[in-house]
């Protein structure tokens, strides 16, 4: 039996809301499940799809043993349709959506219901989204569309307006750490959670790789740029070789922690997302004003948006690091 709620307990509130839709007979034709990358949205969508297709569902979800459940588990259920990019990091093209629409012109093959999961929905190009919109505007009562996205603002407003939105929130830090430690991560849990931006599923996926060392190297480079000890353009050239979303996630977390340190909270009350980097963060925070730090946070958010397009990655990193280097007078050190 697929049980993401059992594996990921923070999904329980979202599961209850989906169950309420069914109990009230108010299941939407389009459902958008949104939330941070690595929080478990895909598992939740899969669990709900299997629940809808199951021949003998219970209050807990799909039975896991009926023929429909076995087909879904094997990835062979004819009425469980998944639309994803043909290659990781690529777009969902209009041809993929058109082939889907052709299949939807036929009746469900196995039961009375059919589920389409589009993941990540924000990967649809403009033509694909427009093609899907036509289908959402003339819904088939036998078909539920589940769109999964960590970037719902990139979806056209017209598509968003056709979907009931369900936000999956990140668990509290202590809950996430407790879960990670239960997965056997031990002392690495805090650093992994920080690297994953607070998303525990992503943190567990990072276990065992070299990302911790790469993160520490980027952090040291970042501090060296602030202290005028290295050339921001040279650092940007190296950063451009890293995954842009990962780098900006780390940067956002580091700057947010600087803001927490600068807010005047007592050490006992201070809860840093990057607790393993606290010593370096405290040194960096000395003399930085909050207004400037919020401006640098805006820089990172703008960079994240630009990296999703065709902008030059190295130029984006150069802009971030040059602005960062200007926070202190040239030659300032500590």
mmCIF file of C-alpha atoms in Angstrom:
data_model
loop_
_atom_site.group_PDB
_atom_site.id
_atom_site.type_symbol
_atom_site.label_atom_id
_atom_site.label_comp_id
_atom_site.label_asym_id
_atom_site.label_seq_id
_atom_site.Cartn_x
_atom_site.Cartn_y
_atom_site.Cartn_z
ATOM 1 C CA UNK A 1 0.000 0.000 0.000
ATOM 2 C CA UNK A 2 1.268 3.460 -0.899
ATOM 3 C CA UNK A 3 1.256 5.518 2.278
ATOM 4 C CA UNK A 4 3.176 8.799 1.929
ATOM 5 C CA UNK A 5 1.389 10.153 4.981
ATOM 6 C CA UNK A 6 2.857 7.307 7.017
ATOM 7 C CA UNK A 7 6.302 7.922 5.528
ATOM 8 C CA UNK A 8 5.970 11.715 5.613
ATOM 9 C CA UNK A 9 3.760 12.622 8.580
ATOM 10 C CA UNK A 10 3.702 16.351 7.780
ATOM 11 C CA UNK A 11 1.489 15.496 4.763
ATOM 12 C CA UNK A 12 -1.373 14.509 7.067
ATOM 13 C CA UNK A 13 -3.172 17.919 6.980
ATOM 14 C CA UNK A 14 -3.104 17.908 3.175
ATOM 15 C CA UNK A 15 -4.364 14.322 3.088
ATOM 16 C CA UNK A 16 -7.255 15.233 5.375
ATOM 17 C CA UNK A 17 -8.224 18.096 3.081
ATOM 18 C CA UNK A 18 -8.263 15.795 0.062
ATOM 19 C CA UNK A 19 -10.348 13.288 2.008
ATOM 20 C CA UNK A 20 -12.789 16.099 2.859
ATOM 21 C CA UNK A 21 -13.214 16.885 -0.851
ATOM 22 C CA UNK A 22 -14.227 13.284 -1.462
ATOM 23 C CA UNK A 23 -16.513 13.055 1.566
ATOM 24 C CA UNK A 24 -18.360 16.214 0.545
ATOM 25 C CA UNK A 25 -18.562 15.223 -3.121
ATOM 26 C CA UNK A 26 -16.720 18.422 -4.078
ATOM 27 C CA UNK A 27 -13.770 16.981 -5.941
ATOM 28 C CA UNK A 28 -12.508 19.647 -8.372
ATOM 29 C CA UNK A 29 -11.718 18.865 -11.990
ATOM 30 C CA UNK A 30 -8.335 20.503 -11.582
ATOM 31 C CA UNK A 31 -6.197 20.276 -8.451
ATOM 32 C CA UNK A 32 -2.918 22.159 -7.998
ATOM 33 C CA UNK A 33 -0.628 20.748 -5.296
ATOM 34 C CA UNK A 34 2.044 23.338 -4.562
ATOM 35 C CA UNK A 35 4.883 23.618 -2.090
ATOM 36 C CA UNK A 36 8.663 23.616 -1.810
ATOM 37 C CA UNK A 37 10.739 21.140 -3.784
ATOM 38 C CA UNK A 38 11.422 18.063 -1.680
ATOM 39 C CA UNK A 39 8.439 18.365 0.651
ATOM 40 C CA UNK A 40 6.618 15.296 -0.710
ATOM 41 C CA UNK A 41 4.098 16.782 -3.164
ATOM 42 C CA UNK A 42 4.649 14.046 -5.725
ATOM 43 C CA UNK A 43 4.059 11.320 -3.168
ATOM 44 C CA UNK A 44 0.843 13.024 -2.070
ATOM 45 C CA UNK A 45 -0.395 13.293 -5.679
ATOM 46 C CA UNK A 46 0.430 9.630 -6.314
ATOM 47 C CA UNK A 47 -1.324 8.525 -3.132
ATOM 48 C CA UNK A 48 -4.482 10.455 -4.016
ATOM 49 C CA UNK A 49 -4.477 9.187 -7.611
ATOM 50 C CA UNK A 50 -4.277 5.599 -6.386
ATOM 51 C CA UNK A 51 -7.059 6.278 -3.876
ATOM 52 C CA UNK A 52 -9.358 7.478 -6.669
ATOM 53 C CA UNK A 53 -8.603 4.483 -8.894
ATOM 54 C CA UNK A 54 -8.752 1.853 -6.147
ATOM 55 C CA UNK A 55 -11.632 -0.639 -6.305
ATOM 56 C CA UNK A 56 -11.843 -0.946 -2.500
ATOM 57 C CA UNK A 57 -10.567 2.252 -0.881
ATOM 58 C CA UNK A 58 -10.783 2.888 2.828
ATOM 59 C CA UNK A 59 -10.656 6.021 4.909
ATOM 60 C CA UNK A 60 -6.875 5.560 4.990
ATOM 61 C CA UNK A 61 -6.501 5.479 1.196
ATOM 62 C CA UNK A 62 -6.025 2.862 -1.486
ATOM 63 C CA UNK A 63 -6.197 -0.788 -0.435
ATOM 64 C CA UNK A 64 -2.965 -1.649 -2.224
ATOM 65 C CA UNK A 65 -4.112 -5.161 -3.135
ATOM 66 C CA UNK A 66 -6.915 -4.871 -5.717
ATOM 67 C CA UNK A 67 -6.075 -5.238 -9.440
ATOM 68 C CA UNK A 68 -6.261 -1.456 -9.934
ATOM 69 C CA UNK A 69 -3.780 -0.846 -7.116
ATOM 70 C CA UNK A 70 -1.412 -3.480 -8.450
ATOM 71 C CA UNK A 71 -1.532 -1.939 -11.915
ATOM 72 C CA UNK A 72 -0.889 1.543 -10.488
ATOM 73 C CA UNK A 73 2.031 0.269 -8.395
ATOM 74 C CA UNK A 74 3.562 -1.278 -11.505
ATOM 75 C CA UNK A 75 3.074 1.930 -13.491
ATOM 76 C CA UNK A 76 0.711 0.177 -15.916
ATOM 77 C CA UNK A 77 -2.734 1.474 -14.960
ATOM 78 C CA UNK A 78 -4.320 2.649 -18.243
ATOM 79 C CA UNK A 79 -6.323 5.357 -16.476
ATOM 80 C CA UNK A 80 -3.407 6.793 -14.478
ATOM 81 C CA UNK A 81 -1.660 9.152 -16.877
ATOM 82 C CA UNK A 82 1.567 10.943 -15.971
ATOM 83 C CA UNK A 83 2.888 13.893 -17.967
ATOM 84 C CA UNK A 84 6.516 14.836 -17.299
ATOM 85 C CA UNK A 85 9.378 16.341 -19.314
ATOM 86 C CA UNK A 86 10.995 13.836 -21.636
ATOM 87 C CA UNK A 87 14.349 14.743 -20.070
ATOM 88 C CA UNK A 88 15.099 16.099 -16.601
ATOM 89 C CA UNK A 89 15.210 19.881 -16.598
ATOM 90 C CA UNK A 90 13.486 20.178 -19.973
ATOM 91 C CA UNK A 91 10.083 21.669 -20.775
ATOM 92 C CA UNK A 92 6.771 19.877 -21.165
ATOM 93 C CA UNK A 93 6.018 20.479 -24.816
ATOM 94 C CA UNK A 94 2.741 21.043 -26.602
ATOM 95 C CA UNK A 95 3.179 17.705 -28.378
ATOM 96 C CA UNK A 96 3.098 15.884 -25.028
ATOM 97 C CA UNK A 97 -0.107 17.676 -24.051
ATOM 98 C CA UNK A 98 -1.708 17.050 -27.439
ATOM 99 C CA UNK A 99 -0.973 13.328 -27.166
ATOM 100 C CA UNK A 100 -2.578 13.409 -23.729
ATOM 101 C CA UNK A 101 -5.689 15.116 -25.112
ATOM 102 C CA UNK A 102 -5.953 12.482 -27.825
ATOM 103 C CA UNK A 103 -5.980 9.778 -25.150
ATOM 104 C CA UNK A 104 -8.591 11.651 -23.167
ATOM 105 C CA UNK A 105 -10.947 11.531 -26.142
ATOM 106 C CA UNK A 106 -11.427 7.842 -25.285
ATOM 107 C CA UNK A 107 -13.386 6.643 -22.282
ATOM 108 C CA UNK A 108 -11.574 5.328 -19.207
ATOM 109 C CA UNK A 109 -10.420 1.791 -19.930
ATOM 110 C CA UNK A 110 -10.453 0.193 -16.497
ATOM 111 C CA UNK A 111 -12.996 1.918 -14.307
ATOM 112 C CA UNK A 112 -15.196 4.961 -14.042
ATOM 113 C CA UNK A 113 -12.429 7.419 -13.196
ATOM 114 C CA UNK A 114 -9.216 8.631 -14.750
ATOM 115 C CA UNK A 115 -6.396 10.697 -13.209
ATOM 116 C CA UNK A 116 -3.824 12.840 -14.991
ATOM 117 C CA UNK A 117 -0.776 13.983 -12.988
ATOM 118 C CA UNK A 118 1.326 16.751 -14.564
ATOM 119 C CA UNK A 119 4.659 17.166 -12.810
ATOM 120 C CA UNK A 120 6.202 19.690 -12.619
ATOM 121 C CA UNK A 121 3.339 21.696 -14.049
ATOM 122 C CA UNK A 122 5.427 24.871 -14.310
ATOM 123 C CA UNK A 123 7.615 23.062 -16.856
ATOM 124 C CA UNK A 124 4.857 23.387 -19.461
ATOM 125 C CA UNK A 125 5.810 25.827 -22.186
ATOM 126 C CA UNK A 126 3.290 28.471 -23.210
ATOM 127 C CA UNK A 127 1.805 26.421 -26.048
ATOM 128 C CA UNK A 128 1.445 23.363 -23.798
ATOM 129 C CA UNK A 129 -0.291 25.372 -21.061
ATOM 130 C CA UNK A 130 -2.674 26.934 -23.570
ATOM 131 C CA UNK A 131 -3.496 23.531 -25.013
ATOM 132 C CA UNK A 132 -4.196 22.150 -21.531
ATOM 133 C CA UNK A 133 -6.365 25.172 -20.749
ATOM 134 C CA UNK A 134 -8.830 24.262 -23.468
ATOM 135 C CA UNK A 135 -9.344 20.879 -21.816
ATOM 136 C CA UNK A 136 -9.670 22.404 -18.339
ATOM 137 C CA UNK A 137 -12.298 24.808 -19.648
ATOM 138 C CA UNK A 138 -14.419 21.901 -20.906
ATOM 139 C CA UNK A 139 -13.859 19.367 -18.114
ATOM 140 C CA UNK A 140 -14.633 15.688 -18.432
ATOM 141 C CA UNK A 141 -16.420 14.646 -15.213
ATOM 142 C CA UNK A 142 -14.581 11.312 -15.321
ATOM 143 C CA UNK A 143 -11.114 12.897 -15.342
ATOM 144 C CA UNK A 144 -9.219 14.653 -12.560
ATOM 145 C CA UNK A 145 -6.158 16.736 -13.400
ATOM 146 C CA UNK A 146 -3.536 16.988 -10.643
ATOM 147 C CA UNK A 147 -0.879 19.630 -11.301
ATOM 148 C CA UNK A 148 2.205 19.453 -9.066
ATOM 149 C CA UNK A 149 4.477 22.479 -8.821
ATOM 150 C CA UNK A 150 6.916 24.289 -6.547
ATOM 151 C CA UNK A 151 6.615 27.372 -8.760
ATOM 152 C CA UNK A 152 2.878 27.915 -9.252
ATOM 153 C CA UNK A 153 3.345 31.611 -10.064
ATOM 154 C CA UNK A 154 4.944 30.524 -13.343
ATOM 155 C CA UNK A 155 1.685 28.953 -14.466
ATOM 156 C CA UNK A 156 -0.659 31.146 -16.524
ATOM 157 C CA UNK A 157 -3.354 32.832 -14.466
ATOM 158 C CA UNK A 158 -5.949 31.217 -16.698
ATOM 159 C CA UNK A 159 -4.713 27.741 -15.742
ATOM 160 C CA UNK A 160 -4.487 28.658 -12.055
ATOM 161 C CA UNK A 161 -8.077 29.898 -12.093
ATOM 162 C CA UNK A 162 -9.276 26.461 -13.240
ATOM 163 C CA UNK A 163 -7.630 24.599 -10.353
ATOM 164 C CA UNK A 164 -8.351 24.200 -6.666
ATOM 165 C CA UNK A 165 -5.057 24.916 -4.916
ATOM 166 C CA UNK A 166 -3.669 22.813 -2.090
ATOM 167 C CA UNK A 167 -0.489 24.164 -0.479
ATOM 168 C CA UNK A 168 1.810 21.673 1.242
ATOM 169 C CA UNK A 169 3.830 23.449 3.888
ATOM 170 C CA UNK A 170 7.320 22.587 5.028
ATOM 171 C CA UNK A 171 7.288 20.861 8.410
ATOM 172 C CA UNK A 172 8.632 22.664 11.440
ATOM 173 C CA UNK A 173 12.392 22.345 11.719
ATOM 174 C CA UNK A 174 12.260 20.070 14.767
ATOM 175 C CA UNK A 175 9.720 17.776 13.112
ATOM 176 C CA UNK A 176 11.872 17.570 9.997
ATOM 177 C CA UNK A 177 15.009 16.833 12.021
ATOM 178 C CA UNK A 178 13.198 14.174 14.035
ATOM 179 C CA UNK A 179 12.092 12.484 10.807
ATOM 180 C CA UNK A 180 15.572 12.676 9.275
ATOM 181 C CA UNK A 181 17.155 11.187 12.378
ATOM 182 C CA UNK A 182 14.581 8.423 12.184
ATOM 183 C CA UNK A 183 15.920 7.712 8.709
ATOM 184 C CA UNK A 184 19.362 7.145 10.195
ATOM 185 C CA UNK A 185 20.948 10.468 9.238
ATOM 186 C CA UNK A 186 22.127 11.267 12.769
ATOM 187 C CA UNK A 187 24.585 14.145 13.089
ATOM 188 C CA UNK A 188 24.275 15.031 9.404
ATOM 189 C CA UNK A 189 20.574 15.863 9.697
ATOM 190 C CA UNK A 190 20.950 19.575 10.475
ATOM 191 C CA UNK A 191 23.406 20.285 7.668
ATOM 192 C CA UNK A 192 21.385 18.275 5.147
ATOM 193 C CA UNK A 193 18.170 20.029 6.101
ATOM 194 C CA UNK A 194 19.870 23.394 5.690
ATOM 195 C CA UNK A 195 21.214 22.374 2.279
ATOM 196 C CA UNK A 196 17.694 21.350 1.243
ATOM 197 C CA UNK A 197 16.103 24.636 2.287
ATOM 198 C CA UNK A 198 14.107 22.944 5.055
ATOM 199 C CA UNK A 199 12.615 20.232 2.792
ATOM 200 C CA UNK A 200 13.144 16.870 4.530
ATOM 201 C CA UNK A 201 12.592 14.586 1.520
ATOM 202 C CA UNK A 202 15.182 16.518 -0.448
ATOM 203 C CA UNK A 203 17.509 16.424 2.572
ATOM 204 C CA UNK A 204 17.274 12.630 2.712
ATOM 205 C CA UNK A 205 18.032 12.428 -1.022
ATOM 206 C CA UNK A 206 21.221 14.442 -0.496
ATOM 207 C CA UNK A 207 22.590 11.986 2.055
ATOM 208 C CA UNK A 208 25.769 10.283 0.994
ATOM 209 C CA UNK A 209 26.833 12.725 -1.728
ATOM 210 C CA UNK A 210 29.524 15.377 -1.831
ATOM 211 C CA UNK A 211 27.079 18.257 -1.605
ATOM 212 C CA UNK A 212 28.090 19.091 1.965
ATOM 213 C CA UNK A 213 31.680 19.733 0.878
ATOM 214 C CA UNK A 214 30.539 21.779 -2.130
ATOM 215 C CA UNK A 215 28.228 23.854 0.064
ATOM 216 C CA UNK A 216 31.049 24.575 2.509
ATOM 217 C CA UNK A 217 33.319 25.636 -0.362
ATOM 218 C CA UNK A 218 30.682 28.039 -1.722
ATOM 219 C CA UNK A 219 30.083 29.426 1.766
ATOM 220 C CA UNK A 220 33.796 30.082 2.289
ATOM 221 C CA UNK A 221 34.011 31.738 -1.154
ATOM 222 C CA UNK A 222 30.994 33.886 -0.309
ATOM 223 C CA UNK A 223 32.610 35.102 2.921
ATOM 224 C CA UNK A 224 35.905 35.729 1.116
ATOM 225 C CA UNK A 225 34.119 37.965 -1.412
ATOM 226 C CA UNK A 226 32.590 39.947 1.452
ATOM 227 C CA UNK A 227 36.016 40.389 3.055
ATOM 228 C CA UNK A 228 37.615 41.486 -0.245
ATOM 229 C CA UNK A 229 39.898 38.462 -0.166
ATOM 230 C CA UNK A 230 38.984 37.124 -3.602
ATOM 231 C CA UNK A 231 37.704 38.304 -6.966
ATOM 232 C CA UNK A 232 33.901 38.043 -7.231
ATOM 233 C CA UNK A 233 34.156 37.477 -10.997
ATOM 234 C CA UNK A 234 36.425 34.467 -10.504
ATOM 235 C CA UNK A 235 34.056 33.056 -7.898
ATOM 236 C CA UNK A 236 31.066 33.641 -10.198
ATOM 237 C CA UNK A 237 32.780 31.635 -12.935
ATOM 238 C CA UNK A 238 32.992 28.658 -10.579
ATOM 239 C CA UNK A 239 29.488 29.098 -9.188
ATOM 240 C CA UNK A 240 28.044 29.115 -12.700
ATOM 241 C CA UNK A 241 29.053 25.448 -12.982
ATOM 242 C CA UNK A 242 26.784 24.524 -10.061
ATOM 243 C CA UNK A 243 23.044 23.958 -10.176
ATOM 244 C CA UNK A 244 21.528 27.443 -10.051
ATOM 245 C CA UNK A 245 18.523 26.520 -7.938
ATOM 246 C CA UNK A 246 20.728 24.821 -5.353
ATOM 247 C CA UNK A 247 23.115 27.789 -5.139
ATOM 248 C CA UNK A 248 20.329 30.347 -4.766
ATOM 249 C CA UNK A 249 18.600 28.190 -2.157
ATOM 250 C CA UNK A 250 21.799 28.174 -0.100
ATOM 251 C CA UNK A 251 22.368 31.897 -0.587
ATOM 252 C CA UNK A 252 18.843 32.704 0.462
ATOM 253 C CA UNK A 253 19.245 30.626 3.600
ATOM 254 C CA UNK A 254 22.565 32.245 4.524
ATOM 255 C CA UNK A 255 21.269 35.784 4.082
ATOM 256 C CA UNK A 256 18.087 34.960 5.995
ATOM 257 C CA UNK A 257 20.251 33.729 8.871
ATOM 258 C CA UNK A 258 22.278 36.984 8.759
ATOM 259 C CA UNK A 259 18.985 38.853 9.099
ATOM 260 C CA UNK A 260 18.042 36.683 12.084
ATOM 261 C CA UNK A 261 21.391 37.406 13.716
ATOM 262 C CA UNK A 262 21.052 41.137 13.033
ATOM 263 C CA UNK A 263 17.521 41.312 14.390
ATOM 264 C CA UNK A 264 18.788 41.416 17.969
ATOM 265 C CA UNK A 265 17.430 38.116 19.225
ATOM 266 C CA UNK A 266 19.215 36.642 22.212
ATOM 267 C CA UNK A 267 21.504 33.683 21.474
ATOM 268 C CA UNK A 268 19.152 31.395 23.409
ATOM 269 C CA UNK A 269 16.171 32.357 21.235
ATOM 270 C CA UNK A 270 18.044 32.414 17.937
ATOM 271 C CA UNK A 271 17.276 29.464 15.664
ATOM 272 C CA UNK A 272 19.462 29.502 12.590
ATOM 273 C CA UNK A 273 18.537 27.382 9.575
ATOM 274 C CA UNK A 274 22.281 26.882 8.970
ATOM 275 C CA UNK A 275 23.337 26.168 12.522
ATOM 276 C CA UNK A 276 26.452 24.319 11.375
ATOM 277 C CA UNK A 277 27.729 27.579 9.826
ATOM 278 C CA UNK A 278 26.903 29.798 12.802
ATOM 279 C CA UNK A 279 30.465 30.898 13.552
ATOM 280 C CA UNK A 280 31.082 32.153 10.013
ATOM 281 C CA UNK A 281 27.646 33.732 9.808
ATOM 282 C CA UNK A 282 28.173 35.693 13.028
ATOM 283 C CA UNK A 283 31.474 37.082 11.771
ATOM 284 C CA UNK A 284 29.857 38.065 8.487
ATOM 285 C CA UNK A 285 26.900 39.745 10.219
ATOM 286 C CA UNK A 286 29.051 42.214 12.161
ATOM 287 C CA UNK A 287 28.445 45.706 10.824
ATOM 288 C CA UNK A 288 25.866 44.758 8.174
ATOM 289 C CA UNK A 289 22.559 46.623 8.332
ATOM 290 C CA UNK A 290 19.237 44.859 7.874
ATOM 291 C CA UNK A 291 18.023 47.083 5.040
ATOM 292 C CA UNK A 292 21.028 46.150 2.909
ATOM 293 C CA UNK A 293 20.618 42.464 3.733
ATOM 294 C CA UNK A 294 16.978 42.541 2.644
ATOM 295 C CA UNK A 295 18.116 44.130 -0.626
ATOM 296 C CA UNK A 296 20.587 41.286 -1.151
ATOM 297 C CA UNK A 297 17.785 38.824 -0.432
ATOM 298 C CA UNK A 298 15.825 40.497 -3.225
ATOM 299 C CA UNK A 299 18.870 40.028 -5.486
ATOM 300 C CA UNK A 300 18.783 36.290 -4.871
ATOM 301 C CA UNK A 301 15.037 36.046 -5.483
ATOM 302 C CA UNK A 302 15.452 37.923 -8.773
ATOM 303 C CA UNK A 303 18.306 35.598 -9.731
ATOM 304 C CA UNK A 304 16.133 32.536 -9.069
ATOM 305 C CA UNK A 305 13.498 33.877 -11.451
ATOM 306 C CA UNK A 306 16.076 34.732 -14.114
ATOM 307 C CA UNK A 307 17.725 31.325 -13.890
ATOM 308 C CA UNK A 308 14.434 29.718 -14.881
ATOM 309 C CA UNK A 309 14.697 31.383 -18.288
ATOM 310 C CA UNK A 310 17.500 31.543 -20.819
ATOM 311 C CA UNK A 311 19.608 34.169 -19.027
ATOM 312 C CA UNK A 312 23.389 33.737 -18.816
ATOM 313 C CA UNK A 313 24.094 31.893 -15.554
ATOM 314 C CA UNK A 314 27.554 33.352 -15.058
ATOM 315 C CA UNK A 315 26.315 36.932 -15.483
ATOM 316 C CA UNK A 316 23.604 36.292 -12.897
ATOM 317 C CA UNK A 317 26.179 34.990 -10.408
ATOM 318 C CA UNK A 318 28.444 37.957 -11.146
ATOM 319 C CA UNK A 319 25.635 40.400 -10.327
ATOM 320 C CA UNK A 320 24.936 38.665 -7.023
ATOM 321 C CA UNK A 321 28.570 38.545 -5.942
ATOM 322 C CA UNK A 322 29.497 42.055 -7.063
ATOM 323 C CA UNK A 323 26.589 43.466 -5.043
ATOM 324 C CA UNK A 324 27.668 41.292 -2.127
ATOM 325 C CA UNK A 325 31.261 42.552 -2.346
ATOM 326 C CA UNK A 326 30.060 46.151 -2.037
ATOM 327 C CA UNK A 327 28.575 45.615 1.423
ATOM 328 C CA UNK A 328 31.880 46.631 3.050
ATOM 329 C CA UNK A 329 34.475 49.237 2.146
ATOM 330 C CA UNK A 330 37.269 47.819 0.019
ATOM 331 C CA UNK A 331 39.984 46.284 2.129
ATOM 332 C CA UNK A 332 37.750 45.772 5.180
ATOM 333 C CA UNK A 333 38.515 42.540 7.052
ATOM 334 C CA UNK A 334 37.750 40.789 10.295
#
